[in-house]
Short mmCIF file of C-alpha atoms and ligand atoms in Angstrom, two decimals:
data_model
loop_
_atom_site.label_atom_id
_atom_site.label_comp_id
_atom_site.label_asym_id
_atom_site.label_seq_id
_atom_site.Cartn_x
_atom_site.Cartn_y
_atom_site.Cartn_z
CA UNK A 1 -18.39 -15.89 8.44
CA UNK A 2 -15.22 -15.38 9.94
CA UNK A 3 -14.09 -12.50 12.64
CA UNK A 4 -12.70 -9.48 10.98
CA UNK A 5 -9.54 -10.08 8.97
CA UNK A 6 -6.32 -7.51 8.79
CA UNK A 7 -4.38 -7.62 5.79
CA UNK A 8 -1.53 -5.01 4.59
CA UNK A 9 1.45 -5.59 2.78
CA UNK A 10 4.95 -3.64 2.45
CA UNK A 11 7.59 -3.03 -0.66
CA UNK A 12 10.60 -4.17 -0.20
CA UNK A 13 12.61 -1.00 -0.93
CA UNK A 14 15.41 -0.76 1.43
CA UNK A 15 16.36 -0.39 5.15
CA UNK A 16 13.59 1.12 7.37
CA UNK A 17 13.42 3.94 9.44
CA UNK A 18 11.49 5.81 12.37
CA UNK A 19 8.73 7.10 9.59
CA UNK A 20 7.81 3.57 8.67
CA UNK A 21 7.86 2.59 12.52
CA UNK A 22 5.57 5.22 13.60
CA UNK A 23 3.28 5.65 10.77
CA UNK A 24 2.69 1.61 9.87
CA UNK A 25 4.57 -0.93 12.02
CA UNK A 26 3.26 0.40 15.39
CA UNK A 27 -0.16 0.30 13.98
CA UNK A 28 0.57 -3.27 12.63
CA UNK A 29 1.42 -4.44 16.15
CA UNK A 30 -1.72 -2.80 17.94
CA UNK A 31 -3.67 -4.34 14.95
CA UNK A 32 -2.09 -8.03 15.78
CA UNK A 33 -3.39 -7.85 19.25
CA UNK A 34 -7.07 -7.36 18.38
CA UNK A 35 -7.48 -9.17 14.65
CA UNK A 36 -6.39 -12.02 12.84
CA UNK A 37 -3.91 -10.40 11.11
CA UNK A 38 -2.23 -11.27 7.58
CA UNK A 39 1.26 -9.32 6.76
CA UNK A 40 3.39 -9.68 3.36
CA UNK A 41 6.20 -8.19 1.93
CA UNK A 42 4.82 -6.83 -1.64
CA UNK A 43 7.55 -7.78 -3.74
CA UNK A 44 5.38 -8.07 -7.10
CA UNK A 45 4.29 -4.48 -6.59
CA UNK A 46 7.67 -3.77 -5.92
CA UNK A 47 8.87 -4.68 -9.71
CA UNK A 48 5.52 -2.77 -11.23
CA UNK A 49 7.79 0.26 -10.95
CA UNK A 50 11.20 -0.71 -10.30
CA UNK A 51 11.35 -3.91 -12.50
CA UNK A 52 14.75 -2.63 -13.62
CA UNK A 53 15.98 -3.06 -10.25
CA UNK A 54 15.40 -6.16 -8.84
CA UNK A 55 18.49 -6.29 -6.81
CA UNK A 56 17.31 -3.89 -5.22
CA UNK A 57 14.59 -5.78 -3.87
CA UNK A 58 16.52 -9.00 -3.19
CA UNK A 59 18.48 -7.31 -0.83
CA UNK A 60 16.24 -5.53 1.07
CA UNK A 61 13.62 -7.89 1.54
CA UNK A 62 14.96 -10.07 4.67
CA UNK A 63 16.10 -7.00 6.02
CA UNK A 64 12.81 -5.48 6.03
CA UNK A 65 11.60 -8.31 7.68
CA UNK A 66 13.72 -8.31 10.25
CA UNK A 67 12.57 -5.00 10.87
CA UNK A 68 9.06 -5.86 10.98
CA UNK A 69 10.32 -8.40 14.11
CA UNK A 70 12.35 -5.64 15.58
CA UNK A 71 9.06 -3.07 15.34
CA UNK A 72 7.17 -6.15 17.35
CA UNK A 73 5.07 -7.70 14.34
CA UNK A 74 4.98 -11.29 16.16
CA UNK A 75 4.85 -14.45 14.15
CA UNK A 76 2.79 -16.05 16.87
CA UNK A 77 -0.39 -14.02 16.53
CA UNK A 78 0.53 -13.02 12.70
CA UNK A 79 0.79 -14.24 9.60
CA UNK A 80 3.83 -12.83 7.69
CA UNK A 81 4.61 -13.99 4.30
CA UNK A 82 6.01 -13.16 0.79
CA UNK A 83 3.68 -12.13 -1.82
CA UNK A 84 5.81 -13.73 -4.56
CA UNK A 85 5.80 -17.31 -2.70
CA UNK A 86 2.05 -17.47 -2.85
CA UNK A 87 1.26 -18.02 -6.33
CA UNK A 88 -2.54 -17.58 -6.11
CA UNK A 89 -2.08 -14.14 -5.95
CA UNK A 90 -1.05 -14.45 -9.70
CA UNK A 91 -3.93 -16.27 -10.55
CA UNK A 92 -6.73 -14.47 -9.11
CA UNK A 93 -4.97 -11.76 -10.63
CA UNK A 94 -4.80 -13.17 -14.09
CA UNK A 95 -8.96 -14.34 -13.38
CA UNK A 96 -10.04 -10.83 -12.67
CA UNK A 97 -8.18 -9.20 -15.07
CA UNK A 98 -10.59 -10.65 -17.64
CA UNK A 99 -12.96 -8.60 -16.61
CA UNK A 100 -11.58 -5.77 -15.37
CA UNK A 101 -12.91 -2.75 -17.58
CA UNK A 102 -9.50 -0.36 -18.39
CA UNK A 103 -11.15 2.66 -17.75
CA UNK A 104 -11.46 1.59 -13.91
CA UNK A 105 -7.15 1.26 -13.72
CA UNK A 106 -6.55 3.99 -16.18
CA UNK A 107 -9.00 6.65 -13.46
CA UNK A 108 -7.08 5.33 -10.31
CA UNK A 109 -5.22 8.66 -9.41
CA UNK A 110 -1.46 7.16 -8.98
CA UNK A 111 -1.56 5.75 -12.32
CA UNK A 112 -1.06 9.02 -13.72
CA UNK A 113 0.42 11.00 -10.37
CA UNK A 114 3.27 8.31 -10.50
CA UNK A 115 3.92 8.30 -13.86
CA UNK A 116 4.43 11.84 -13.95
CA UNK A 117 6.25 11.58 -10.26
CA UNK A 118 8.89 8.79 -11.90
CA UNK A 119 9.26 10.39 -14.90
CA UNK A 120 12.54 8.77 -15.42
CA UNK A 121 11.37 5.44 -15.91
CA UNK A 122 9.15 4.23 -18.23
CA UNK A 123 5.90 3.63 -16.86
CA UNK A 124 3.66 2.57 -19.53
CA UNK A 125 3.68 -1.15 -19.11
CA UNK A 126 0.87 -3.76 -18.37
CA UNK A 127 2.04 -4.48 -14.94
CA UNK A 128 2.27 -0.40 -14.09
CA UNK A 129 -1.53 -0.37 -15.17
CA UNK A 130 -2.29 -3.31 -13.87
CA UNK A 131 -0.80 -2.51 -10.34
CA UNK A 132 -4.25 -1.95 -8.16
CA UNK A 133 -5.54 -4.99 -9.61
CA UNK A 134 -3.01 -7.17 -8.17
CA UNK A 135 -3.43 -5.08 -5.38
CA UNK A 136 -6.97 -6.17 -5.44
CA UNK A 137 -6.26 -9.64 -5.91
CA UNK A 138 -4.02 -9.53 -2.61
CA UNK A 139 -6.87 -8.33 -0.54
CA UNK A 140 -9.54 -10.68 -2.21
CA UNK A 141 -7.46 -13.93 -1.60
CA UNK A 142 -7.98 -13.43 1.79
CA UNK A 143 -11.39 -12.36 2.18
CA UNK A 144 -10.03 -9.20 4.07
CA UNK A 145 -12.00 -7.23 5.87
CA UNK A 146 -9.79 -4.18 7.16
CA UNK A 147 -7.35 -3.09 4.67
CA UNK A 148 -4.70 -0.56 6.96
CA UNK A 149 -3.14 1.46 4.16
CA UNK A 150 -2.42 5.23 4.28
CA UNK A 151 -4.01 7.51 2.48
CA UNK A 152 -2.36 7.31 -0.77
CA UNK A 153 -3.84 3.98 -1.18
CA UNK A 154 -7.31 4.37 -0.35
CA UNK A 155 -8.46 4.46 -4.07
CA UNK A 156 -7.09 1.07 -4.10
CA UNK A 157 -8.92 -0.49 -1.87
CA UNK A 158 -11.74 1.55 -3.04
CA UNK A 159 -11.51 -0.15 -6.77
CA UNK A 160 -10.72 -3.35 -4.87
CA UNK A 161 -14.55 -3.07 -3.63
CA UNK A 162 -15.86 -2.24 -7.19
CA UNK A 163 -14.01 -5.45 -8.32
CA UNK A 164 -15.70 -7.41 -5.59
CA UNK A 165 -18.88 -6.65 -6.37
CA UNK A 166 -18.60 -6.96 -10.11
CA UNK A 167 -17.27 -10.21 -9.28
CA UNK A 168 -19.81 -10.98 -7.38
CA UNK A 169 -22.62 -10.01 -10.05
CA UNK A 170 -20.93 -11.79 -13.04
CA UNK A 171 -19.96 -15.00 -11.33
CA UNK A 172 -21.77 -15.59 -7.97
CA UNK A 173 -25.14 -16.36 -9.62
CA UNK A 174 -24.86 -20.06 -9.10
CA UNK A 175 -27.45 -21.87 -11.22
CA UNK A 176 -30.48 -21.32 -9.81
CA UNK A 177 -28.96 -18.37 -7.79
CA UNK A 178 -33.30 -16.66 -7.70
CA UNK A 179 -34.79 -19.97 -6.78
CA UNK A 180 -32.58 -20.35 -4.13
CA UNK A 181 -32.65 -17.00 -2.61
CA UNK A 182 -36.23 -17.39 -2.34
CA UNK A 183 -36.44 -20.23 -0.79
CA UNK A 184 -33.79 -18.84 1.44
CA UNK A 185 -36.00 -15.88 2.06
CA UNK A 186 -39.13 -18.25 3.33
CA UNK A 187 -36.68 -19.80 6.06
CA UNK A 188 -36.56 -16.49 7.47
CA UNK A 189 -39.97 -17.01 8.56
CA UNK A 190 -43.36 -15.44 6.83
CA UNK A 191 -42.90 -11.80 8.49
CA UNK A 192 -39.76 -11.40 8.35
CA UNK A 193 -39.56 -12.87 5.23
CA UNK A 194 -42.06 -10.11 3.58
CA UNK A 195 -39.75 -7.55 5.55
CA UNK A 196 -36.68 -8.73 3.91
CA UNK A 197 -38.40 -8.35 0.61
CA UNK A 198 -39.47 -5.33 0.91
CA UNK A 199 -36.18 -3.76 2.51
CA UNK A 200 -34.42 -5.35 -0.72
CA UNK A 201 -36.80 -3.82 -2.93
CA UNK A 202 -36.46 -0.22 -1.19
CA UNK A 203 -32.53 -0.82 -2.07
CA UNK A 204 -32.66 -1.98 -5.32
CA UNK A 205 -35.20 0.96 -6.38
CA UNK A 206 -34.27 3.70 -4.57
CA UNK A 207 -31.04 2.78 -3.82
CA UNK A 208 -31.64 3.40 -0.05
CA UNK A 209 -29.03 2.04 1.53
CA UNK A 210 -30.03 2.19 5.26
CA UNK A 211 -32.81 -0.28 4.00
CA UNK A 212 -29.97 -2.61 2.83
CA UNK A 213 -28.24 -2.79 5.85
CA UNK A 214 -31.45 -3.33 7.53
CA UNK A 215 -32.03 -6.59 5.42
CA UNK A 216 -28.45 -7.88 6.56
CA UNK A 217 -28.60 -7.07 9.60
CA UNK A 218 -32.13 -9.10 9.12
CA UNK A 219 -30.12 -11.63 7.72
CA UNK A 220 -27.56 -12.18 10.66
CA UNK A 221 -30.02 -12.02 13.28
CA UNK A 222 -31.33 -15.30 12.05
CA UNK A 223 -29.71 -18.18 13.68
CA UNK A 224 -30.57 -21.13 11.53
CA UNK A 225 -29.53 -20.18 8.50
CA UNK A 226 -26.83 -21.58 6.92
CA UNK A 227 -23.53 -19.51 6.33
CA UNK A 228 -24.33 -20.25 2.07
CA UNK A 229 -27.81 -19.09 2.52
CA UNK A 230 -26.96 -15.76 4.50
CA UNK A 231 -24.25 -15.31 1.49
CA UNK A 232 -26.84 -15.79 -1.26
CA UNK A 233 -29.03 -13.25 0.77
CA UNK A 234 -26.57 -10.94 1.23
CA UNK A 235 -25.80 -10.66 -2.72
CA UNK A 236 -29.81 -10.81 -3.27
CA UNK A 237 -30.43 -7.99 -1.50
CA UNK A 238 -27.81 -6.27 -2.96
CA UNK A 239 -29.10 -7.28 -6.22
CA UNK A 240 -25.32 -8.80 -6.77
CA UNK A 241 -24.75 -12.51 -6.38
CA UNK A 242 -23.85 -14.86 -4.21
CA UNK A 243 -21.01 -13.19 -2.35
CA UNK A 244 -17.91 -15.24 -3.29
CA UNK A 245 -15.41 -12.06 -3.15
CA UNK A 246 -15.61 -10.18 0.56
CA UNK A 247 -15.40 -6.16 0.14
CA UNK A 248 -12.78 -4.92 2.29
CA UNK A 249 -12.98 -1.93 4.26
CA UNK A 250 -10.08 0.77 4.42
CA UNK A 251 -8.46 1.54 7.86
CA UNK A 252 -7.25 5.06 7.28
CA UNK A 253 -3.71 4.66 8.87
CA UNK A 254 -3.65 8.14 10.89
CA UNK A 255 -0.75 9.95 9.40
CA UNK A 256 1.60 9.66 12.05
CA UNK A 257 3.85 12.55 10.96
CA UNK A 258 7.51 11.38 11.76
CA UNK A 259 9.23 14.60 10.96
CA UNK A 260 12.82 13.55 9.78
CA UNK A 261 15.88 15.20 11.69
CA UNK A 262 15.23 18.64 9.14
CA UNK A 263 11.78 19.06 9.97
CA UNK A 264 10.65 17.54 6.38
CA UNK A 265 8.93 14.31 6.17
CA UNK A 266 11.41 11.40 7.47
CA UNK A 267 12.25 9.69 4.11
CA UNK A 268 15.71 7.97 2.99
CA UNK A 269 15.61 10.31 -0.39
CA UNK A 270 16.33 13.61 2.10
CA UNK A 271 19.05 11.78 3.73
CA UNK A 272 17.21 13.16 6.96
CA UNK A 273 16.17 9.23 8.68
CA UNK A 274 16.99 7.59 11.36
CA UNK A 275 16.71 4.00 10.60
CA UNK A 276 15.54 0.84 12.42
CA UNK A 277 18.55 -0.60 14.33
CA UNK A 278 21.07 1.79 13.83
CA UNK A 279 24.38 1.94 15.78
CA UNK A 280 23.72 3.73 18.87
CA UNK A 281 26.68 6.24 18.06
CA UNK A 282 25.41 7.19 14.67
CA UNK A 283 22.11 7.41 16.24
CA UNK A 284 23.37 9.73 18.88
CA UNK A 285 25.67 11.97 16.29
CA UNK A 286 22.40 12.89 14.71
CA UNK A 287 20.63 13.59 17.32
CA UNK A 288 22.69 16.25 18.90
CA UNK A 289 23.64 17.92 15.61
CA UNK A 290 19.98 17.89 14.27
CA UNK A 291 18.43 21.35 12.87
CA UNK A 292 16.62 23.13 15.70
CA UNK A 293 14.59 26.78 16.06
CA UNK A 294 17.37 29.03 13.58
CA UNK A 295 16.64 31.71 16.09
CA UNK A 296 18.29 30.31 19.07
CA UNK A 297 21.62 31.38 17.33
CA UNK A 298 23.64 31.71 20.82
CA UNK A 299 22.32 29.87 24.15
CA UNK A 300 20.66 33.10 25.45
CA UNK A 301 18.41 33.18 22.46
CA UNK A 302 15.03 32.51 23.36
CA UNK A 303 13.57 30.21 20.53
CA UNK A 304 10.13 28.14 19.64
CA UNK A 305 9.41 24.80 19.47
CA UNK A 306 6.72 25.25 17.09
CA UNK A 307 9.24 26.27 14.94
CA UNK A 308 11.94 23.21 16.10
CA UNK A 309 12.14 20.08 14.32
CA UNK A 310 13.21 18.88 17.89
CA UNK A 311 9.71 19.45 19.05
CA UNK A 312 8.00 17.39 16.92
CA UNK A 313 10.36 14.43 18.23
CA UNK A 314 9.18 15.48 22.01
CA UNK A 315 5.55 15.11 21.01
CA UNK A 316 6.10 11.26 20.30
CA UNK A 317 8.73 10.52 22.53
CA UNK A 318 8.08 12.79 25.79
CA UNK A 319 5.76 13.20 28.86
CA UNK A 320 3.49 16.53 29.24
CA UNK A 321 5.84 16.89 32.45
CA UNK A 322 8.83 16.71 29.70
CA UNK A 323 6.79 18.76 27.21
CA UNK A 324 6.07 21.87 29.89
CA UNK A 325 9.80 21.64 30.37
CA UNK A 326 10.70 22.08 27.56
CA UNK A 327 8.36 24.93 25.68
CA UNK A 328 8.94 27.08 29.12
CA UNK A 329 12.78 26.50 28.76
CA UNK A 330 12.94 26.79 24.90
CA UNK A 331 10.52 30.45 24.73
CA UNK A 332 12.83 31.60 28.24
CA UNK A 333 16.00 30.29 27.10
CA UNK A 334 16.32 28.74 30.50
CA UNK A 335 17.59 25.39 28.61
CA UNK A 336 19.79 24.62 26.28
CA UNK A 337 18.85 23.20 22.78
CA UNK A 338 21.66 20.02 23.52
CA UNK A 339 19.65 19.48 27.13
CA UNK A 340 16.29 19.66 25.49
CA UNK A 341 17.48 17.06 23.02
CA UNK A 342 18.97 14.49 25.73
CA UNK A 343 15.55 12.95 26.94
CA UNK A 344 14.55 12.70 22.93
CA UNK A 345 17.79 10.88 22.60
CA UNK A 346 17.10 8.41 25.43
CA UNK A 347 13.75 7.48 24.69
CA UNK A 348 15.33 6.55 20.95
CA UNK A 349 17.70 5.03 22.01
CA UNK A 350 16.01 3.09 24.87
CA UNK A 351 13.62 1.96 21.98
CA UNK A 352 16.18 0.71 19.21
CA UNK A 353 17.61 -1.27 22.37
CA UNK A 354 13.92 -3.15 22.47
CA UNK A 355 14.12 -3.57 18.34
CA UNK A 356 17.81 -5.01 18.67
CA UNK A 357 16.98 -7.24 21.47
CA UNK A 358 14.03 -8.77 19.43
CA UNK A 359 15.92 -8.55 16.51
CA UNK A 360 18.84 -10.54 17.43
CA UNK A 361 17.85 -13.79 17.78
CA UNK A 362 16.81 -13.98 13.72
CA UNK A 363 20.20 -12.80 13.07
CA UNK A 364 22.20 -14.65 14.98
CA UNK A 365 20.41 -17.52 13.20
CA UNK A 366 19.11 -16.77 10.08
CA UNK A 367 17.75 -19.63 9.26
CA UNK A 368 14.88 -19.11 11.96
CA UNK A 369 13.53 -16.54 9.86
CA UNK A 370 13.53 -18.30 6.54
CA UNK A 371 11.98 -21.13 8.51
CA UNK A 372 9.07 -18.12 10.29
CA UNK A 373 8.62 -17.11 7.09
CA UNK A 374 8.21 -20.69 5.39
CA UNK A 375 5.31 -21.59 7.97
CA UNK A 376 4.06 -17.78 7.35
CA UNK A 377 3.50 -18.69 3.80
CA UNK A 378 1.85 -22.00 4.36
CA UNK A 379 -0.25 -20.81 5.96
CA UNK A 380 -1.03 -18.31 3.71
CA UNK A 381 -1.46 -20.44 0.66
CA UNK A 382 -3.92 -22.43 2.68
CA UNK A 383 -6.20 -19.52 2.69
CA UNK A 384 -5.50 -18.44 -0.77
CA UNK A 385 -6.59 -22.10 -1.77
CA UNK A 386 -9.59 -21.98 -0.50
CA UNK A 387 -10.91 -19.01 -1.83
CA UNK A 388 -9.22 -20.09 -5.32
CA UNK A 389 -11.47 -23.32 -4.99
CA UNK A 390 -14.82 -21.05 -4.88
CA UNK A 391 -13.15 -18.87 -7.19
CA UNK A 392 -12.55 -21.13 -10.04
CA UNK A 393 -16.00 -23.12 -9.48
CA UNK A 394 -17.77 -19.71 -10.05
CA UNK A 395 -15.83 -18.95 -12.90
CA UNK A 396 -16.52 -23.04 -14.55
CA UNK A 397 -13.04 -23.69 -14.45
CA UNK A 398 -13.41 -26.73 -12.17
CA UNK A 399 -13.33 -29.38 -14.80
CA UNK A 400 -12.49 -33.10 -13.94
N1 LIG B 1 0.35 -0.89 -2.62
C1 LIG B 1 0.88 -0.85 -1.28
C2 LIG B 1 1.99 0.19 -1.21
O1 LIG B 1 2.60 0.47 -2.22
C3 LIG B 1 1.40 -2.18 -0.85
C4 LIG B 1 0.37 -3.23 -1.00
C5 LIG B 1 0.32 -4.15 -1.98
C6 LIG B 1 -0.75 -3.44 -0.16
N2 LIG B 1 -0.77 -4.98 -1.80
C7 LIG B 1 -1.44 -4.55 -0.69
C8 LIG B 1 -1.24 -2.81 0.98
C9 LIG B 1 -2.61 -5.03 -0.13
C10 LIG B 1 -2.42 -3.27 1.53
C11 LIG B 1 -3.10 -4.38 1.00
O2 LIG B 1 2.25 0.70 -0.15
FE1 SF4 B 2 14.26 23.23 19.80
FE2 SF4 B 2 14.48 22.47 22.31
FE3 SF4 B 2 16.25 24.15 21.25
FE4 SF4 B 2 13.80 24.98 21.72
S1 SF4 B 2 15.27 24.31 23.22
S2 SF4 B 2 14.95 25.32 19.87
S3 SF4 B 2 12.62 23.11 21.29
S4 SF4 B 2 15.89 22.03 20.67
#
């Protein structure tokens, strides 16, 4: 057992803006203070759909990360890495794939949503289809536990936790996976032994699943038991196998909605972003000429935030104090749309200034962040060994 383990992952697809701050990299850093967190740049999943354009992703990738360091994602309490350095991903990938039925990619709803959504490209390929499975394997390496993805993704990890478990039941009955179970079972002691057996019976015939928590929670109460025996428990309960794949759980990422500077969702393909470490002038220009209530035609125009793109800036940038000030000015036209937009414009700006500053260092020396990133991905690999190991045991491929 291990504590609770973070894991999300990013594709490289160009410069970042204030969406990706306030919907995933803010959440990142909170998440880095409380878990051991793991961080990588998706740059396989990247090429699933844009394998025409890998320039595309060469370019952006360092950028991105520099980004991440700008947002606050910290390499001390972190572990950032690049999924394409880590070649276990690959072969986990390749293992499961084996037995991974079709039917489970071909129902996950973005095969077909995207496919229709990129219409241009051609999306019928093996690594299009194959796309949550890798996505599987990247979450698997690790033995993840909390999976922070937005909702798009959640029937990803939700497939990732089918995969676990058939995993699990195809290759984590050891030899002699019953005997040892049971013998497991009598070092619970004799009554809570009978318990255990009869909470794992309720589970596996009625499928009740408080019971099943019940027997782990039976499980974890009991001290002496080794951490292989409270695994083999776990999957006999469960009526699965010796647990050699973890099931992660999703953190819904609360959609943060960063309006862009139109009101519409902040994203580079409206040309409505404000992007990670822009220059302060360009940041200002689009400030003050940003969209704003369309009936506050002259200054003595009384107008509604509600109906202001402005607005939606104030309610992650400003104060209540700031926020009274401005919905009285706004509906009496007391203020002026260019004052109501100054303390928006500060707090941006006095934010970028915190992303440059902790930005600056990696680019006035790049080579500190291929060398962050190099220990990132040691370190990395060192976990994804280690699962391999069990991985390829369960699956006989440990000859000698
Ligand atoms: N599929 C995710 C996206 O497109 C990125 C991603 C790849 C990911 N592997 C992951 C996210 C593992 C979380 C965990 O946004
Ligand atoms: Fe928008 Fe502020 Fe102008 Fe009202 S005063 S329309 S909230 S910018």
């Amino acid at each position: 057992m291990h504590a609770p383990r973070v894991l999300s992952g990013m594709r490289p697809t160009g410069r970042l803006h204030l969406g990706h701050y306030h919907g995933v990299l803010r959440n990142w850093v909170a998440l880095q203070e409380d878990y051991p967190c793991l961080f990588f740049v998706a740059d396989w999943h990247a090429l699933t759909t844009a394998y025409d354009q890998p320039q595309v992703i060469q370019e952006s990738i360092w950028d991105m990360l520099v980004d991440w360091l700008a947002a606050g994602v910290d390499p001390e309490r972190a572990i950032l890495f690049i999924q394409s350095h880590v070649l276990e991903h690959a072969e986990l990938h390749l293992l499961m794939s084996m037995s991974t039925p079709l039917g489970w990619l071909e129902r996950v709803p973005t095969y077909k949503d995207q496919q229709e959504k990129l219409a241009h490209k051609d999306l019928s390929t093996y690594g299009f289809l194959g796309y949550p499975l890798l996505m599987s394997a990247d979450i698997l390496i690790y033995r993840a536990d909390k999976v922070p993805v937005g909702e798009d993704q959640l029937p990803h990890v939700e497939v990732t936790r089918e995969l676990a478990r058939r995993f699990n039941h195809l290759y984590g009955r050891e030899p002699g996976f019953e005997d040892k179970a049971r013998v497991a079972v009598k070092k619970l002691g004799g009554k809570k032994g009978k318990l255990f057996e009869s909470l794992r019976a309720r589970f596996q015939q009625d499928g009740d699943a408080e019971a099943l928590a019940e027997a782990r929670a039976l499980v974890e109460e009991c001290p002496s038991l080794s951490g292989e025996d409270r695994e083999r428990l776990w999957g006999y309960a469960e009526g699965t196998g010796k647990t050699i794949l973890v099931e992660p759980e999703a953190l819904l990422t609360e959609a943060c909605r960063m309006p862009g500077l139109d009101g519409q969702k902040m994203s580079k393909s409206y040309g409505n972003t404000i992007f990670l470490r822009e220059d302060p002038d360009s940041i200002t220009k689009k400030i003050r000429t940003m969209q704003t209530d369309p009936a506050r035609v002259r200054r003595t125009d009384p107008g509604d935030p509600e109906k202001c793109p402005v607005w939606q800036f104030h309610l992650i940038y400003s104060s209540e104090t700031t926020r009274s000030w401005v919905t009285e000015g706004c509906r009496s036209a007391g203020i002026g749309c260019l004052e109501c937009k100054q303390p928006v414009l500060d707090a941006v700006l006095v934010e970028q200034d915190a992303m440059r500053a902790r930005a600056q260092p990696y680019l006035d020396q790049p080579s500190r962040l291929r060398e962050v990133m190099e220990v990132g991905c040691e370190r990395a690999r060192a976990l994804a060994r280690e699962t391999m190991v069990e991985v390829r045991e369960a699956m006989g491929l440990a000859y000698r």
